[in-house]
Each structure stands twice: as structure tokens, then as C-alpha cells.
PDB file of C-alpha atoms in Angstrom:
ATOM      1  CA  MET A   1     124.849 140.545 187.062  1.00  0.00           C
ATOM      2  CA  ASN A   2     127.007 139.580 184.122  1.00  0.00           C
ATOM      3  CA  THR A   3     126.292 135.916 184.824  1.00  0.00           C
ATOM      4  CA  LYS A   4     122.515 136.508 184.664  1.00  0.00           C
ATOM      5  CA  ILE A   5     122.780 138.418 181.408  1.00  0.00           C
ATOM      6  CA  PHE A   6     124.891 135.649 179.911  1.00  0.00           C
ATOM      7  CA  ALA A   7     122.363 133.009 180.973  1.00  0.00           C
ATOM      8  CA  LEU A   8     119.515 135.057 179.472  1.00  0.00           C
ATOM      9  CA  LEU A   9     121.338 135.315 176.180  1.00  0.00           C
ATOM     10  CA  LEU A  10     121.803 131.537 176.098  1.00  0.00           C
ATOM     11  CA  ILE A  11     118.064 131.026 176.633  1.00  0.00           C
ATOM     12  CA  ILE A  12     117.222 133.442 173.786  1.00  0.00           C
ATOM     13  CA  LEU A  13     119.656 131.731 171.402  1.00  0.00           C
ATOM     14  CA  PHE A  14     118.272 128.288 172.280  1.00  0.00           C
ATOM     15  CA  PHE A  15     114.725 129.513 171.610  1.00  0.00           C
ATOM     16  CA  PHE A  16     115.503 130.837 168.134  1.00  0.00           C
ATOM     17  CA  ALA A  17     117.600 127.817 167.195  1.00  0.00           C
ATOM     18  CA  PHE A  18     115.142 125.090 168.191  1.00  0.00           C
ATOM     19  CA  GLY A  19     111.941 126.502 169.502  1.00  0.00           C
ATOM     20  CA  CYS A  20     110.798 128.113 166.207  1.00  0.00           C
ATOM     21  CA  SER A  21     111.550 125.114 163.997  1.00  0.00           C
ATOM     22  CA  ALA A  22     108.365 123.296 163.005  1.00  0.00           C
ATOM     23  CA  PRO A  23     108.571 119.524 162.738  1.00  0.00           C
ATOM     24  CA  VAL A  24     109.218 118.299 159.179  1.00  0.00           C
ATOM     25  CA  THR A  25     106.830 115.680 157.767  1.00  0.00           C
ATOM     26  CA  GLU A  26     107.106 113.981 154.358  1.00  0.00           C
ATOM     27  CA  GLU A  27     104.291 114.687 151.918  1.00  0.00           C
ATOM     28  CA  PRO A  28     103.229 111.865 149.587  1.00  0.00           C
ATOM     29  CA  ASP A  29     104.788 112.133 146.096  1.00  0.00           C
ATOM     30  CA  LYS A  30     101.659 113.249 144.229  1.00  0.00           C
ATOM     31  CA  THR A  31     103.597 113.806 141.002  1.00  0.00           C
ATOM     32  CA  SER A  32     104.917 110.259 141.080  1.00  0.00           C
ATOM     33  CA  ASN A  33     101.435 108.877 141.697  1.00  0.00           C
ATOM     34  CA  LYS A  34      99.998 110.879 138.800  1.00  0.00           C
ATOM     35  CA  THR A  35     102.804 109.736 136.530  1.00  0.00           C
ATOM     36  CA  ASN A  36     102.240 106.109 137.450  1.00  0.00           C
ATOM     37  CA  GLU A  37      98.511 106.514 136.864  1.00  0.00           C
ATOM     38  CA  THR A  38      99.161 108.086 133.457  1.00  0.00           C
ATOM     39  CA  ILE A  39     101.530 105.295 132.424  1.00  0.00           C
ATOM     40  CA  GLN A  40      98.996 102.727 133.560  1.00  0.00           C
ATOM     41  CA  GLN A  41      96.245 104.435 131.555  1.00  0.00           C
ATOM     42  CA  ARG A  42      98.447 104.478 128.456  1.00  0.00           C
ATOM     43  CA  ASN A  43      99.234 100.812 128.859  1.00  0.00           C
ATOM     44  CA  GLU A  44      95.560  99.991 129.243  1.00  0.00           C
ATOM     45  CA  THR A  45      94.434 102.023 126.230  1.00  0.00           C
ATOM     46  CA  THR A  46      95.902 101.708 122.744  1.00  0.00           C
ATOM     47  CA  GLN A  47      96.108 105.165 121.234  1.00  0.00           C
ATOM     48  CA  PRO A  48      95.647 105.572 117.479  1.00  0.00           C
ATOM     49  CA  ASN A  49      98.729 106.575 115.500  1.00  0.00           C
ATOM     50  CA  THR A  50      97.210 109.707 114.050  1.00  0.00           C
ATOM     51  CA  ILE A  51      97.740 113.361 113.272  1.00  0.00           C
ATOM     52  CA  THR A  52      95.507 116.407 113.321  1.00  0.00           C
ATOM     53  CA  LYS A  53      95.445 120.102 112.497  1.00  0.00           C
ATOM     54  CA  THR A  54      95.980 122.956 114.931  1.00  0.00           C
ATOM     55  CA  GLU A  55      94.828 126.543 114.652  1.00  0.00           C
ATOM     56  CA  ASP A  56      98.185 127.671 113.272  1.00  0.00           C
ATOM     57  CA  ASN A  57      98.069 124.872 110.689  1.00  0.00           C
ATOM     58  CA  LYS A  58     100.935 123.023 112.364  1.00  0.00           C
ATOM     59  CA  LEU A  59     101.232 119.278 112.652  1.00  0.00           C
ATOM     60  CA  ASN A  60     100.105 117.921 115.992  1.00  0.00           C
ATOM     61  CA  THR A  61      99.979 114.399 117.426  1.00  0.00           C
ATOM     62  CA  SER A  62      97.417 113.477 120.036  1.00  0.00           C
ATOM     63  CA  PRO A  63      94.888 110.799 120.978  1.00  0.00           C
ATOM     64  CA  GLU A  64      92.129 113.086 119.659  1.00  0.00           C
ATOM     65  CA  SER A  65      93.701 113.302 116.201  1.00  0.00           C
ATOM     66  CA  THR A  66      91.471 113.064 113.157  1.00  0.00           C
ATOM     67  CA  VAL A  67      93.839 111.865 110.423  1.00  0.00           C
ATOM     68  CA  ASP A  68      95.216 108.348 110.367  1.00  0.00           C
ATOM     69  CA  PHE A  69      99.003 108.454 110.018  1.00  0.00           C
ATOM     70  CA  ASP A  70      99.251 104.751 109.227  1.00  0.00           C
ATOM     71  CA  LYS A  71      96.820 105.256 106.366  1.00  0.00           C
ATOM     72  CA  ILE A  72      98.987 108.043 104.941  1.00  0.00           C
ATOM     73  CA  ARG A  73     102.062 105.858 105.211  1.00  0.00           C
ATOM     74  CA  GLU A  74     100.369 103.076 103.262  1.00  0.00           C
ATOM     75  CA  GLU A  75      99.395 105.566 100.571  1.00  0.00           C
ATOM     76  CA  VAL A  76     102.900 106.982 100.168  1.00  0.00           C
ATOM     77  CA  ILE A  77     105.116 103.929 100.727  1.00  0.00           C
ATOM     78  CA  PRO A  78     102.808 100.915 100.885  1.00  0.00           C
ATOM     79  CA  SER A  79     104.239  97.819 102.520  1.00  0.00           C
ATOM     80  CA  LYS A  80     103.294  95.731  99.486  1.00  0.00           C
ATOM     81  CA  GLY A  81     105.290  98.021  97.188  1.00  0.00           C
ATOM     82  CA  ILE A  82     104.317  99.904  94.030  1.00  0.00           C
ATOM     83  CA  ASN A  83     104.248  98.486  90.519  1.00  0.00           C
ATOM     84  CA  LEU A  84     106.092 100.959  88.277  1.00  0.00           C
ATOM     85  CA  GLY A  85     104.182  99.745  85.241  1.00  0.00           C
ATOM     86  CA  ILE A  86     107.160  98.572  83.184  1.00  0.00           C
ATOM     87  CA  LYS A  87     109.191  95.369  83.007  1.00  0.00           C
ATOM     88  CA  TRP A  88     112.808  94.664  83.812  1.00  0.00           C
ATOM     89  CA  ARG A  89     113.340  92.949  80.475  1.00  0.00           C
ATOM     90  CA  ASP A  90     117.046  92.927  79.613  1.00  0.00           C
ATOM     91  CA  ILE A  91     118.163  96.109  81.365  1.00  0.00           C
ATOM     92  CA  GLY A  92     120.384  93.978  83.622  1.00  0.00           C
ATOM     93  CA  PRO A  93     122.356  92.172  80.904  1.00  0.00           C
ATOM     94  CA  ARG A  94     122.685  95.391  78.876  1.00  0.00           C
ATOM     95  CA  THR A  95     124.061  97.313  81.839  1.00  0.00           C
ATOM     96  CA  VAL A  96     126.397  94.520  82.924  1.00  0.00           C
ATOM     97  CA  LYS A  97     127.686  94.055  79.368  1.00  0.00           C
ATOM     98  CA  SER A  98     128.356  97.799  79.087  1.00  0.00           C
ATOM     99  CA  GLY A  99     130.806  97.557  81.984  1.00  0.00           C
ATOM    100  CA  ALA A 100     128.770  99.879  84.186  1.00  0.00           C
ATOM    101  CA  LEU A 101     127.888  97.139  86.665  1.00  0.00           C
ATOM    102  CA  ASN A 102     130.372  94.510  87.779  1.00  0.00           C
ATOM    103  CA  LEU A 103     128.453  91.688  89.447  1.00  0.00           C
ATOM    104  CA  THR A 104     131.254  90.682  91.813  1.00  0.00           C
ATOM    105  CA  LYS A 105     131.768  94.238  93.019  1.00  0.00           C
ATOM    106  CA  PHE A 106     128.026  94.759  93.232  1.00  0.00           C
ATOM    107  CA  GLU A 107     127.549  91.746  95.494  1.00  0.00           C
ATOM    108  CA  ILE A 108     130.282  93.025  97.813  1.00  0.00           C
ATOM    109  CA  ILE A 109     128.815  96.525  97.985  1.00  0.00           C
ATOM    110  CA  MET A 110     125.321  95.216  98.658  1.00  0.00           C
ATOM    111  CA  LYS A 111     126.619  93.103 101.545  1.00  0.00           C
ATOM    112  CA  ARG A 112     128.343  96.149 102.994  1.00  0.00           C
ATOM    113  CA  ASN A 113     124.947  97.834 102.948  1.00  0.00           C
ATOM    114  CA  GLY A 114     123.380  94.921 104.778  1.00  0.00           C
ATOM    115  CA  LYS A 115     121.763  93.441 101.681  1.00  0.00           C
ATOM    116  CA  THR A 116     122.260  90.202  99.796  1.00  0.00           C
ATOM    117  CA  LEU A 117     121.382  89.861  96.132  1.00  0.00           C
ATOM    118  CA  THR A 118     118.480  87.449  95.867  1.00  0.00           C
ATOM    119  CA  THR A 119     118.198  84.690  93.283  1.00  0.00           C
ATOM    120  CA  GLU A 120     115.556  86.762  91.513  1.00  0.00           C
ATOM    121  CA  GLN A 121     117.811  89.828  91.433  1.00  0.00           C
ATOM    122  CA  MET A 122     120.730  87.837  90.044  1.00  0.00           C
ATOM    123  CA  GLN A 123     118.379  86.547  87.362  1.00  0.00           C
ATOM    124  CA  ILE A 124     117.422  90.126  86.491  1.00  0.00           C
ATOM    125  CA  LEU A 125     121.071  91.129  86.152  1.00  0.00           C
ATOM    126  CA  GLN A 126     122.395  88.076  84.336  1.00  0.00           C
ATOM    127  CA  ASN A 127     119.535  86.906  82.140  1.00  0.00           C
ATOM    128  CA  GLY A 128     116.848  89.556  82.310  1.00  0.00           C
ATOM    129  CA  SER A 129     113.273  89.155  83.485  1.00  0.00           C
ATOM    130  CA  ASN A 130     109.789  89.579  82.088  1.00  0.00           C
ATOM    131  CA  ASP A 131     108.481  90.606  85.515  1.00  0.00           C
ATOM    132  CA  TYR A 132     107.118  94.048  86.205  1.00  0.00           C
ATOM    133  CA  ILE A 133     109.305  96.295  88.336  1.00  0.00           C
ATOM    134  CA  ILE A 134     107.843  96.557  91.820  1.00  0.00           C
ATOM    135  CA  ILE A 135     109.674  98.835  94.222  1.00  0.00           C
ATOM    136  CA  ASP A 136     109.283  98.307  97.958  1.00  0.00           C
ATOM    137  CA  HIS A 137     111.131  98.785 101.244  1.00  0.00           C
ATOM    138  CA  ASP A 138     113.344  95.754 100.726  1.00  0.00           C
ATOM    139  CA  ASN A 139     114.501  96.292  97.139  1.00  0.00           C
ATOM    140  CA  SER A 140     114.595 100.091  96.884  1.00  0.00           C
ATOM    141  CA  LEU A 141     118.407 100.040  97.112  1.00  0.00           C
ATOM    142  CA  PHE A 142     118.656  97.438  94.338  1.00  0.00           C
ATOM    143  CA  VAL A 143     116.322  99.439  92.088  1.00  0.00           C
ATOM    144  CA  LEU A 144     118.291 102.612  92.795  1.00  0.00           C
ATOM    145  CA  ASP A 145     121.654 101.065  91.945  1.00  0.00           C
ATOM    146  CA  VAL A 146     120.505  99.322  88.756  1.00  0.00           C
ATOM    147  CA  PHE A 147     119.035 102.516  87.332  1.00  0.00           C
ATOM    148  CA  TRP A 148     121.976 104.573  88.593  1.00  0.00           C
ATOM    149  CA  ALA A 149     124.311 102.346  86.563  1.00  0.00           C
ATOM    150  CA  PHE A 150     122.020 102.385  83.537  1.00  0.00           C
ATOM    151  CA  GLY A 151     121.459 106.147  83.632  1.00  0.00           C
ATOM    152  CA  LEU A 152     125.188 106.788  84.049  1.00  0.00           C
ATOM    153  CA  VAL A 153     126.391 104.745  81.081  1.00  0.00           C
ATOM    154  CA  SER A 154     123.458 105.335  78.725  1.00  0.00           C
ATOM    155  CA  LYS A 155     124.296 107.732  75.912  1.00  0.00           C
ATOM    156  CA  ASN A 156     121.389 110.180  75.875  1.00  0.00           C
ATOM    157  CA  PRO A 157     121.135 113.844  74.803  1.00  0.00           C
ATOM    158  CA  VAL A 158     119.836 114.795  78.258  1.00  0.00           C
ATOM    159  CA  LEU A 159     123.053 113.600  79.851  1.00  0.00           C
ATOM    160  CA  GLU A 160     125.327 114.781  77.064  1.00  0.00           C
ATOM    161  CA  SER A 161     123.914 118.318  77.201  1.00  0.00           C
ATOM    162  CA  SER A 162     123.510 118.551  80.968  1.00  0.00           C
ATOM    163  CA  PRO A 163     125.344 121.211  83.015  1.00  0.00           C
ATOM    164  CA  MET A 164     127.704 118.416  84.058  1.00  0.00           C
ATOM    165  CA  THR A 165     129.396 118.663  80.644  1.00  0.00           C
ATOM    166  CA  GLU A 166     130.293 122.345  80.938  1.00  0.00           C
ATOM    167  CA  ASN A 167     133.661 121.287  82.338  1.00  0.00           C
ATOM    168  CA  MET A 168     134.583 117.845  81.042  1.00  0.00           C
ATOM    169  CA  ASP A 169     137.548 117.612  83.397  1.00  0.00           C
ATOM    170  CA  PHE A 170     135.180 117.836  86.348  1.00  0.00           C
ATOM    171  CA  ILE A 171     132.843 115.017  85.247  1.00  0.00           C
ATOM    172  CA  PRO A 172     134.597 112.289  87.303  1.00  0.00           C
ATOM    173  CA  ARG A 173     134.179 114.381  90.448  1.00  0.00           C
ATOM    174  CA  PHE A 174     130.387 114.432  90.662  1.00  0.00           C
ATOM    175  CA  ALA A 175     128.678 112.196  93.210  1.00  0.00           C
ATOM    176  CA  SER A 176     126.890 110.321  90.434  1.00  0.00           C
ATOM    177  CA  THR A 177     130.150 109.590  88.602  1.00  0.00           C
ATOM    178  CA  GLY A 178     132.985 109.503  91.118  1.00  0.00           C
ATOM    179  CA  GLY A 179     130.671 107.916  93.669  1.00  0.00           C
ATOM    180  CA  TRP A 180     129.857 104.893  91.489  1.00  0.00           C
ATOM    181  CA  PRO A 181     132.159 102.112  92.752  1.00  0.00           C
ATOM    182  CA  VAL A 182     130.989  98.988  90.949  1.00  0.00           C
ATOM    183  CA  GLY A 183     131.797  99.542  87.290  1.00  0.00           C
ATOM    184  CA  ASN A 184     134.614  97.883  85.396  1.00  0.00           C
ATOM    185  CA  VAL A 185     136.036 101.393  85.003  1.00  0.00           C
ATOM    186  CA  GLY A 186     135.478 104.679  86.811  1.00  0.00           C
ATOM    187  CA  GLY A 187     132.221 106.601  86.632  1.00  0.00           C
ATOM    188  CA  GLY A 188     133.799 109.434  84.697  1.00  0.00           C
ATOM    189  CA  GLU A 189     134.822 107.045  81.937  1.00  0.00           C
ATOM    190  CA  LEU A 190     131.393 105.381  81.934  1.00  0.00           C
ATOM    191  CA  PHE A 191     129.551 108.712  81.617  1.00  0.00           C
ATOM    192  CA  ALA A 192     127.229 108.592  78.555  1.00  0.00           C
ATOM    193  CA  SER A 193     129.569 106.138  76.865  1.00  0.00           C
ATOM    194  CA  LYS A 194     127.220 103.436  75.522  1.00  0.00           C
ATOM    195  CA  LYS A 195     124.114 103.583  73.344  1.00  0.00           C
ATOM    196  CA  LEU A 196     122.005 101.138  75.354  1.00  0.00           C
ATOM    197  CA  VAL A 197     118.604 102.125  73.954  1.00  0.00           C
ATOM    198  CA  THR A 198     117.378 103.979  70.896  1.00  0.00           C
ATOM    199  CA  LEU A 199     114.421 106.260  71.516  1.00  0.00           C
ATOM    200  CA  THR A 200     112.072 107.755  68.953  1.00  0.00           C
ATOM    201  CA  ASP A 201     111.817 111.539  68.752  1.00  0.00           C
ATOM    202  CA  ALA A 202     108.540 111.393  70.662  1.00  0.00           C
ATOM    203  CA  GLN A 203     110.025 109.192  73.368  1.00  0.00           C
ATOM    204  CA  GLN A 204     113.081 111.427  73.691  1.00  0.00           C
ATOM    205  CA  LYS A 205     110.864 114.490  74.012  1.00  0.00           C
ATOM    206  CA  ILE A 206     109.038 112.845  76.908  1.00  0.00           C
ATOM    207  CA  VAL A 207     112.314 112.048  78.675  1.00  0.00           C
ATOM    208  CA  GLU A 208     113.524 115.617  78.250  1.00  0.00           C
ATOM    209  CA  GLU A 209     110.281 117.119  79.530  1.00  0.00           C
ATOM    210  CA  VAL A 210     110.112 114.857  82.564  1.00  0.00           C
ATOM    211  CA  ALA A 211     113.802 115.344  83.358  1.00  0.00           C
ATOM    212  CA  ALA A 212     113.420 119.120  83.281  1.00  0.00           C
ATOM    213  CA  ASN A 213     110.437 119.130  85.633  1.00  0.00           C
ATOM    214  CA  THR A 214     111.349 116.620  88.338  1.00  0.00           C
ATOM    215  CA  TYR A 215     113.531 117.115  91.393  1.00  0.00           C
ATOM    216  CA  ARG A 216     114.893 115.204  94.383  1.00  0.00           C
ATOM    217  CA  PRO A 217     115.134 116.585  97.930  1.00  0.00           C
ATOM    218  CA  CYS A 218     118.878 116.078  98.354  1.00  0.00           C
ATOM    219  CA  CYS A 219     119.629 119.136  96.186  1.00  0.00           C
ATOM    220  CA  ASN A 220     118.043 121.836  94.049  1.00  0.00           C
ATOM    221  CA  ASN A 221     118.898 120.304  90.687  1.00  0.00           C
ATOM    222  CA  PRO A 222     116.392 118.768  88.270  1.00  0.00           C
ATOM    223  CA  THR A 223     116.744 115.284  86.848  1.00  0.00           C
ATOM    224  CA  SER A 224     118.253 116.889  83.745  1.00  0.00           C
ATOM    225  CA  PHE A 225     121.223 117.778  85.969  1.00  0.00           C
ATOM    226  CA  PRO A 226     121.909 114.332  87.491  1.00  0.00           C
ATOM    227  CA  ASP A 227     124.957 115.169  89.572  1.00  0.00           C
ATOM    228  CA  CYS A 228     123.936 112.742  92.336  1.00  0.00           C
ATOM    229  CA  ASN A 229     122.987 109.082  92.337  1.00  0.00           C
ATOM    230  CA  HIS A 230     119.260 109.649  92.815  1.00  0.00           C
ATOM    231  CA  GLY A 231     119.157 112.067  89.909  1.00  0.00           C
ATOM    232  CA  MET A 232     121.063 109.668  87.668  1.00  0.00           C
ATOM    233  CA  ALA A 233     118.771 106.793  88.654  1.00  0.00           C
ATOM    234  CA  ALA A 234     115.704 108.924  87.961  1.00  0.00           C
ATOM    235  CA  LEU A 235     117.037 109.757  84.496  1.00  0.00           C
ATOM    236  CA  GLY A 236     117.748 106.088  83.839  1.00  0.00           C
ATOM    237  CA  LEU A 237     114.258 105.109  84.951  1.00  0.00           C
ATOM    238  CA  ALA A 238     112.682 107.765  82.723  1.00  0.00           C
ATOM    239  CA  GLU A 239     114.670 106.501  79.725  1.00  0.00           C
ATOM    240  CA  TRP A 240     113.787 102.859  80.336  1.00  0.00           C
ATOM    241  CA  MET A 241     110.113 103.709  80.735  1.00  0.00           C
ATOM    242  CA  ALA A 242     110.025 105.822  77.579  1.00  0.00           C
ATOM    243  CA  TYR A 243     111.755 102.977  75.754  1.00  0.00           C
ATOM    244  CA  GLN A 244     108.788 100.802  76.765  1.00  0.00           C
ATOM    245  CA  ASN A 245     106.337 103.426  75.452  1.00  0.00           C
ATOM    246  CA  ALA A 246     105.241 104.741  78.832  1.00  0.00           C
ATOM    247  CA  THR A 247     103.427 108.072  78.787  1.00  0.00           C
ATOM    248  CA  LYS A 248     104.879 111.073  80.584  1.00  0.00           C
ATOM    249  CA  GLU A 249     102.078 110.807  83.158  1.00  0.00           C
ATOM    250  CA  GLU A 250     103.089 107.213  83.871  1.00  0.00           C
ATOM    251  CA  ILE A 251     106.728 108.243  84.204  1.00  0.00           C
ATOM    252  CA  TYR A 252     105.864 111.027  86.656  1.00  0.00           C
ATOM    253  CA  GLU A 253     103.899 108.514  88.709  1.00  0.00           C
ATOM    254  CA  ALA A 254     106.751 105.991  88.705  1.00  0.00           C
ATOM    255  CA  LEU A 255     109.365 108.608  89.608  1.00  0.00           C
ATOM    256  CA  LEU A 256     107.251 109.763  92.538  1.00  0.00           C
ATOM    257  CA  ALA A 257     106.978 106.171  93.751  1.00  0.00           C
ATOM    258  CA  ALA A 258     110.740 105.687  93.462  1.00  0.00           C
ATOM    259  CA  ASN A 259     111.529 108.987  95.177  1.00  0.00           C
ATOM    260  CA  SER A 260     109.126 108.122  97.990  1.00  0.00           C
ATOM    261  CA  TYR A 261     110.976 104.899  98.803  1.00  0.00           C
ATOM    262  CA  TRP A 262     114.372 106.571  98.382  1.00  0.00           C
ATOM    263  CA  PHE A 263     113.372 109.557 100.551  1.00  0.00           C
ATOM    264  CA  PRO A 264     110.547 108.260 102.783  1.00  0.00           C
ATOM    265  CA  GLN A 265     110.915 110.974 105.424  1.00  0.00           C
ATOM    266  CA  THR A 266     110.517 113.710 102.829  1.00  0.00           C
ATOM    267  CA  TYR A 267     107.441 112.362 101.133  1.00  0.00           C
ATOM    268  CA  LEU A 268     105.640 111.208 104.264  1.00  0.00           C
ATOM    269  CA  GLU A 269     105.988 114.708 105.667  1.00  0.00           C
ATOM    270  CA  THR A 270     104.944 116.186 102.327  1.00  0.00           C
ATOM    271  CA  ALA A 271     101.848 113.981 102.380  1.00  0.00           C
ATOM    272  CA  VAL A 272     101.083 115.226 105.883  1.00  0.00           C
ATOM    273  CA  TYR A 273     101.407 118.802 104.649  1.00  0.00           C
ATOM    274  CA  PHE A 274      98.915 118.143 101.857  1.00  0.00           C
ATOM    275  CA  GLU A 275      96.594 116.444 104.336  1.00  0.00           C
ATOM    276  CA  LEU A 276      96.603 119.669 106.329  1.00  0.00           C
ATOM    277  CA  GLN A 277      95.411 121.359 103.135  1.00  0.00           C
ATOM    278  CA  ASN A 278      92.591 118.800 102.871  1.00  0.00           C
ATOM    279  CA  LYS A 279      94.275 117.156  99.885  1.00  0.00           C
ATOM    280  CA  SER A 280      94.626 113.397  99.683  1.00  0.00           C
ATOM    281  CA  TRP A 281      97.991 112.068  98.482  1.00  0.00           C
ATOM    282  CA  ASN A 282      96.444 109.921  95.758  1.00  0.00           C
ATOM    283  CA  ASP A 283      94.468 112.866  94.368  1.00  0.00           C
ATOM    284  CA  ILE A 284      97.484 115.111  93.768  1.00  0.00           C
ATOM    285  CA  ASP A 285      99.215 115.216  90.385  1.00  0.00           C
ATOM    286  CA  PRO A 286     102.617 113.485  90.756  1.00  0.00           C
ATOM    287  CA  LYS A 287     104.124 116.165  88.520  1.00  0.00           C
ATOM    288  CA  GLU A 288     103.169 118.801  91.086  1.00  0.00           C
ATOM    289  CA  ILE A 289     104.746 116.866  93.954  1.00  0.00           C
ATOM    290  CA  LEU A 290     107.933 116.278  91.940  1.00  0.00           C
ATOM    291  CA  SER A 291     108.267 119.962  91.083  1.00  0.00           C
ATOM    292  CA  ALA A 292     110.801 122.279  92.681  1.00  0.00           C
ATOM    293  CA  ASN A 293     108.033 123.591  94.942  1.00  0.00           C
ATOM    294  CA  TYR A 294     107.985 120.342  96.912  1.00  0.00           C
ATOM    295  CA  SER A 295     110.721 117.925  95.822  1.00  0.00           C
ATOM    296  CA  SER A 296     113.784 120.157  95.655  1.00  0.00           C
ATOM    297  CA  ALA A 297     115.849 120.650  98.792  1.00  0.00           C
ATOM    298  CA  THR A 298     114.502 124.184  99.145  1.00  0.00           C
ATOM    299  CA  GLY A 299     110.943 123.125  98.421  1.00  0.00           C
ATOM    300  CA  TYR A 300     111.066 120.395 101.030  1.00  0.00           C
ATOM    301  CA  TYR A 301     112.624 122.775 103.566  1.00  0.00           C
ATOM    302  CA  ASN A 302     109.789 125.249 103.039  1.00  0.00           C
ATOM    303  CA  THR A 303     107.211 122.504 103.450  1.00  0.00           C
ATOM    304  CA  LYS A 304     108.868 121.219 106.607  1.00  0.00           C
ATOM    305  CA  GLN A 305     108.727 124.677 108.179  1.00  0.00           C
ATOM    306  CA  LYS A 306     104.951 124.570 107.930  1.00  0.00           C
ATOM    307  CA  ILE A 307     104.615 121.412 109.997  1.00  0.00           C
ATOM    308  CA  LYS A 308     106.117 120.132 113.199  1.00  0.00           C
ATOM    309  CA  ASP A 309     108.463 117.154 113.231  1.00  0.00           C
ATOM    310  CA  VAL A 310     106.785 113.791 112.919  1.00  0.00           C
ATOM    311  CA  PRO A 311     108.146 111.708 115.816  1.00  0.00           C
ATOM    312  CA  GLN A 312     106.863 108.486 114.268  1.00  0.00           C
ATOM    313  CA  LEU A 313     109.232 109.012 111.321  1.00  0.00           C
ATOM    314  CA  SER A 314     112.421 109.573 113.268  1.00  0.00           C
ATOM    315  CA  THR A 315     113.737 106.083 112.494  1.00  0.00           C
ATOM    316  CA  ILE A 316     112.745 105.990 108.825  1.00  0.00           C
ATOM    317  CA  SER A 317     115.665 105.867 106.416  1.00  0.00           C
ATOM    318  CA  GLY A 318     115.920 105.868 102.662  1.00  0.00           C
ATOM    319  CA  SER A 319     118.231 104.359 100.084  1.00  0.00           C
ATOM    320  CA  CYS A 320     121.501 106.138  99.358  1.00  0.00           C
ATOM    321  CA  GLY A 321     122.814 103.545  96.925  1.00  0.00           C
ATOM    322  CA  ALA A 322     126.246 102.041  96.438  1.00  0.00           C
TER     323      ALA A 322
END
């Protein structure tokens, strides 16, 4: 009896272990096939590099986009560069002679940044040039450093009365002073030490107005508080333009061009934001774009929150200078 029961139990266990198991068959990898088809379709069709609006006014990228991103890029930082409307003249020799720019040190620093001073650039620094200043992707660092040196050493009321002078002992410690490595002496000693240009009252008023109303996205300070290299370069550019009788509107336009090449990510995204508002980049007053609302660190942050990241810009970099 016990033997029969034991045999029955073995049969039951065998049934549950093997009899109820359905045969396993491999299904075709539909996901893989779809992925391969999608990749093939993408390879066969060139999608436009564009952007569009969404219902929540966020940036979106898709093949059905309605705004041409490449077009915006050419408006903000054109590949051919932007003519700033003034000439180099003798800003190079003046700055070198002042001790603010040592050519040997400058060549070394440029090489460290992956750049080599061209024959034309050496001519600008040593002998001057009657060419107009054109800023582009290749020379934005050179333009930044030349005007950083000039703005730093130039004796101007904007610099002499800036918040930087509230504590004279601290002057050598700012990024725009202590961070300048290619002078014959330190940046603190160079600070507003040479009268490189003489401006009329009207010209000086223009410089002061522009400096008070323009910002850069690395901080919340106006150009009249040039504690960083970009601010000091912007002040130098404003002075040199006023010296050549540029109007304040022309200076705003030039500063926006310079900022755009120095901070391409910022201004491409800002242009996208305006595009979402149905405003073309070239139709907007440069003074408005350079205001704290858009060009300060806080202003740019607020703008960026209103759009999604632009994946096409992830590899764009600006010019930080020497």
C-alpha cells in the first residue's frame, strides 16, 4: 500500500514539473527591427536643423520645426564675422608701449590657448593698422585680449570711479587685474595708469552711458564695474569707439557683436527666446539685449528657464581670454 502511494506521488510531481511547462519559442526582436528601420530612415532623409514653438512656449527640436536654427546662428554669430565699424589704428602700439601688453608673453599665452598670432595681428600690435575691426570665430580671443589690456591700463573716469576703487588694496585681486598675465607689470599696477586717449566731454558722456547700461552673462555687474576680463574689454572697446566718434547706438551694436562671439551659447539661446516671441534678432535694439534683463547672469538664467536646452549648441564655446 505504501509503495503504491509513493509511486502515485512521484507521478503527480513529474506531471507538475514537466507536464505543465509550455515549450518556449523565441519571438522576433520587433524593437530591434523598428530601431534599425528608424536609423535607416534617418540616414536616407536629411532633417533640417530647426526649432519650433510648443504650447507651453518651450523650445522644441523636431523634423516638423518651423524656425531655421542655422539661420539664427548666422544672424547672431555669422561665419564671416561682424565689422565693428571702427579701425584698429594705433591701439596696438599704444597698448604695448604702455606696458600693458608684452608681445613675448602674449605670444606664449596665445599658444597655450591653441592660437598663434598671425602676421596681420602682429602688424596690428607693433605698427598699427588702418583696417576695420572685424570680429569672428577665429579672432574673438585676440580682440578680447587687446581690448582687455587697453581697457585695463587706460586712465578713464569710468574706471577710476568704479566700485573697484572702493578698496584700493583689493584692486590687484579682481579677475580683470590679477588675471591679466601678459603685462610688463601686474594688473593692479597697470590699473588706470596711462592716459592713452583723450575724449571730449560728449564722447566721455557716451562711454559712461553705455558702460552703465551694458552687462555680460558671467556676472551681474555692468561694464562700469569691469571686475572681469570681458567687462574690462567691453569698457576698452567703448572708449576706443567713442575716440573714433562712434555714436552710442553704434557702440551698443558693436558690444553686442563682441559679447555674442565671447558668449555664443548665451546669445544664441537668447535669440531663440526672442524668436519664440516672434521677434527677429536683427530687429531688436542691441541696448535692450545688453541690458540686465537679458545679458546679466541673472537675466540670462531667467531667459534660459523659459526654453529647453539647445542640443546643437552643446559644443559651442566662447573666448575667456588670457
